[in-house]
Coordinates of C-alpha atoms in Angstrom, one line a residue:
X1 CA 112.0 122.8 79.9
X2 CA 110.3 120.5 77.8
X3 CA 106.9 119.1 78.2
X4 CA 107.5 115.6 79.3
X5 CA 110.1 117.1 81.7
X6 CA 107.7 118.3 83.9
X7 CA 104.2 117.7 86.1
X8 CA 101.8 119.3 87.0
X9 CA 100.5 118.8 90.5
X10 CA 96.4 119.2 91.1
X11 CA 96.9 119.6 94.8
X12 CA 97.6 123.4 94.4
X13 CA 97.1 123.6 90.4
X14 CA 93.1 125.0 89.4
X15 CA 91.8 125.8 86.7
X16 CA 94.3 128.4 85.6
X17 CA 97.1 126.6 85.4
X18 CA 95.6 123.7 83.4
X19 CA 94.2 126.4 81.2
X20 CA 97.4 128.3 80.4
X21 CA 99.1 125.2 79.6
X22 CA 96.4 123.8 77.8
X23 CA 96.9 127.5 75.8
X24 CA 100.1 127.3 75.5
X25 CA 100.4 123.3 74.0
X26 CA 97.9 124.7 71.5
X27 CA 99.8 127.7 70.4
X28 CA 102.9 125.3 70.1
X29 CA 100.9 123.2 67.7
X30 CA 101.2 120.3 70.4
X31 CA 97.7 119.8 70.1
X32 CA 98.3 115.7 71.0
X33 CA 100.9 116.3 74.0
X34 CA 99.3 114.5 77.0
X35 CA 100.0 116.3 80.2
X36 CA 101.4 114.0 83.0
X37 CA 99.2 115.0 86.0
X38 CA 99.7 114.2 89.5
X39 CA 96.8 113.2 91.7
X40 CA 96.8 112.9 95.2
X41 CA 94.0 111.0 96.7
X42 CA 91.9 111.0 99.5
X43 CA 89.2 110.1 100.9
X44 CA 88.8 113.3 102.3
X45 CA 88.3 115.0 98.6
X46 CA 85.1 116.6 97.9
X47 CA 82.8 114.3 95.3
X48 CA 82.6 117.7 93.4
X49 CA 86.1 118.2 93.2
X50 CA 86.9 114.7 92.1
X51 CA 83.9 114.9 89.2
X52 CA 86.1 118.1 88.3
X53 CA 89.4 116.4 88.2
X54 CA 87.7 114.1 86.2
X55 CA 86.3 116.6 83.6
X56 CA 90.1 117.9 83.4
X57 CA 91.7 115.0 82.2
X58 CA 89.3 114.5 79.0
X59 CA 89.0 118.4 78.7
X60 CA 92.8 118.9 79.2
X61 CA 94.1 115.8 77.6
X62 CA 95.9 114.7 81.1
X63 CA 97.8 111.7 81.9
X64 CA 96.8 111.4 85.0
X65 CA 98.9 109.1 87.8
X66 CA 96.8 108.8 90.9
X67 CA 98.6 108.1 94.2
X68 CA 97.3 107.8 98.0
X69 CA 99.2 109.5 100.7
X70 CA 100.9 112.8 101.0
X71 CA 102.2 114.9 98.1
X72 CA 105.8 114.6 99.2
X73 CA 106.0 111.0 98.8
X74 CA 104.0 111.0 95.7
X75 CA 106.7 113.1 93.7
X76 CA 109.5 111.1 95.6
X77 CA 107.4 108.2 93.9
X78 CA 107.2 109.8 90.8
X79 CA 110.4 111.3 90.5
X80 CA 111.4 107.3 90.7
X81 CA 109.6 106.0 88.7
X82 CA 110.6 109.0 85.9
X83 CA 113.7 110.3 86.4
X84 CA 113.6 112.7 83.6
X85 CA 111.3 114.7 85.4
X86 CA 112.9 118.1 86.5
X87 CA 109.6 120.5 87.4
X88 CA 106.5 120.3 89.0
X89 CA 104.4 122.7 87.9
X90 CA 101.5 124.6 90.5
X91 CA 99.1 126.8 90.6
X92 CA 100.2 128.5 94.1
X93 CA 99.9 132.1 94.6
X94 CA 102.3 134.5 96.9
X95 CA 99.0 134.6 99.4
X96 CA 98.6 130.8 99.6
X97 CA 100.2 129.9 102.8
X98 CA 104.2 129.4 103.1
X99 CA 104.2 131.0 99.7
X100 CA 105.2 134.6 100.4
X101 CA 108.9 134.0 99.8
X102 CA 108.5 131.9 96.8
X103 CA 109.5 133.1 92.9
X104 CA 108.3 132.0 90.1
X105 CA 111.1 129.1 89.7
X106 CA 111.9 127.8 93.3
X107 CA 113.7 124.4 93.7
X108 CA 111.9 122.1 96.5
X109 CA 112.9 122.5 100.2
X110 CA 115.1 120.3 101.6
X111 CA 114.2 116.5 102.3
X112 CA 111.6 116.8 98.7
X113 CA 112.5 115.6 95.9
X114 CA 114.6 117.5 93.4
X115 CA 112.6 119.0 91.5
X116 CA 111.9 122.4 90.6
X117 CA 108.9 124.3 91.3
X118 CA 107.6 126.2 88.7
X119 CA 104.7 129.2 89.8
X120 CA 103.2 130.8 86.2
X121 CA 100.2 132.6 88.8
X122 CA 102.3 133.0 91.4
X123 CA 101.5 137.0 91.6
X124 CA 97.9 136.6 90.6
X125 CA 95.6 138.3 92.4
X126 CA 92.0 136.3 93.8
X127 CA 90.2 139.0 91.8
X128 CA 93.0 138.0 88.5
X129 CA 92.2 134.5 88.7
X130 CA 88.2 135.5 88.6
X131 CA 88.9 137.4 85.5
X132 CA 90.5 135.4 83.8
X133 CA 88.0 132.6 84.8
X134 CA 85.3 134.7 83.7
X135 CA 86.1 136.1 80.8
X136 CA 87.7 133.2 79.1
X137 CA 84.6 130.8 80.3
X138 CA 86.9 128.4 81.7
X139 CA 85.5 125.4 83.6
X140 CA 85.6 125.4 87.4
X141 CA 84.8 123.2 90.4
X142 CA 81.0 123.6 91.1
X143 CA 81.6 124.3 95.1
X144 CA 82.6 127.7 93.7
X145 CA 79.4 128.2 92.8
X146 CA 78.1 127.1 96.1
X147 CA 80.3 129.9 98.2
X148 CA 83.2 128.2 98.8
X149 CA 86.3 130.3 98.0
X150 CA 89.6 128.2 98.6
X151 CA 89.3 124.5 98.7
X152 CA 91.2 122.4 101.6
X153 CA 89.4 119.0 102.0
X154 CA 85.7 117.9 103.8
X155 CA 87.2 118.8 107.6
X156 CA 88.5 121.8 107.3
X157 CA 86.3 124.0 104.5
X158 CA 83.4 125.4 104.6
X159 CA 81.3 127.9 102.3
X160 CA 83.2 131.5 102.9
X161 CA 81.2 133.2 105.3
X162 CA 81.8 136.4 103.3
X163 CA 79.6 134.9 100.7
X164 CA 76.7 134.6 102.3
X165 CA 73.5 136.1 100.8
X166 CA 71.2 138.4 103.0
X167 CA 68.7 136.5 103.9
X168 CA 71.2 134.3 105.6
X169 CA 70.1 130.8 103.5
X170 CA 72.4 130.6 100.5
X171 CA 76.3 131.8 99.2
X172 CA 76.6 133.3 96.6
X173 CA 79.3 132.2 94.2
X174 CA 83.4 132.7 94.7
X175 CA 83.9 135.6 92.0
X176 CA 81.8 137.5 94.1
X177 CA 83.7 138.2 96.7
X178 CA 84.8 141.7 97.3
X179 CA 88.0 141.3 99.5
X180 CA 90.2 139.0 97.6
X181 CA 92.0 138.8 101.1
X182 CA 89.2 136.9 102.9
X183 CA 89.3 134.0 100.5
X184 CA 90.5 131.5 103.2
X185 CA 87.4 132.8 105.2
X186 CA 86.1 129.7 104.6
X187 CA 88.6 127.3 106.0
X188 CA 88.9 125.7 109.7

């Protein structure tokens, strides 16, 4: 698979998966390679997340492509418009919903574009991602910090109650959660 070959999708991706490929283009000596991005927007995005996504594409040197709507049509779209494009790369994770059955390399369901999925986290724990996070210093979304633990949109996420400090007035942040099975706590 080469590099301009394949997206990467921020609908699922974080901060991992832009890391590890940011890693990797480095270790290649592809220090210049721009990485086409996929955007989907909302207006049902968190501010934060958007000033994050931001961030990303200076830190991460990202060609971003910004489309409205769903993410199906948006790689149909894509996919059109470059053809050469074989793999969609995301940050899902066996526990992310309808993911239990995926493998690392899973083509797209029927009635999606043909593309093939491509899942470098995909058995990385909620307390893995944290670590990795942590101890390489990589940048995050600041509603992490603010006790939210999986991200969906304004309507249906809220701080994970899991997180909440003692006195009942503020969360602490994501990596401190104990049960990495409660991280959709949060969500509605």
């Amino acid at each position: 698979l080469q590099a301009e070959e394949a997206v990467v999708s921020t609908q699922s991706t974080g901060t991992v998966l832009l890391h590890l490929l940011h890693i990797a283009l480095q270790r290649l000596n592809l220090h210049s390679t721009k990485v086409l991005t996929v955007n989907i927007e909302t207006d049902e995005v968190f501010p934060e997340l958007n000033n994050f996504i931001a961030q990303s594409v200076d830190l991460y040197r990202l060609m971003m492509v910004n489309k409205k709507g769903k993410i199906k049509q948006a790689l149909f779209d894509l996919k059109h418009d470059r053809p050469h494009i074989s793999a969609v790369l995301m940050g899902t994770r066996s526990t992310d919903p309808y993911s239990a059955a995926l493998r690392s390399f899973t083509p797209c369901d029927p009635g999606w574009p043909d593309l093939m999925r491509v899942s470098p986290v995909l058995t990385w724990s909620y307390e893995q991602v944290w670590r990795f996070i942590r101890e390489l210093n990589v940048p995050y979304c600041a509603l992490y910090d603010a006790g939210y633990t999986s991200l969906g949109n304004i309507h249906n996420t809220l701080p994970n109650p899991e997180l909440l400090s003692e006195d009942g007035t503020t969360y602490k942040p994501a990596y401190c959660l104990a049960d990495g099975n409660q991280e959709r706590a949060g969500r509605t």
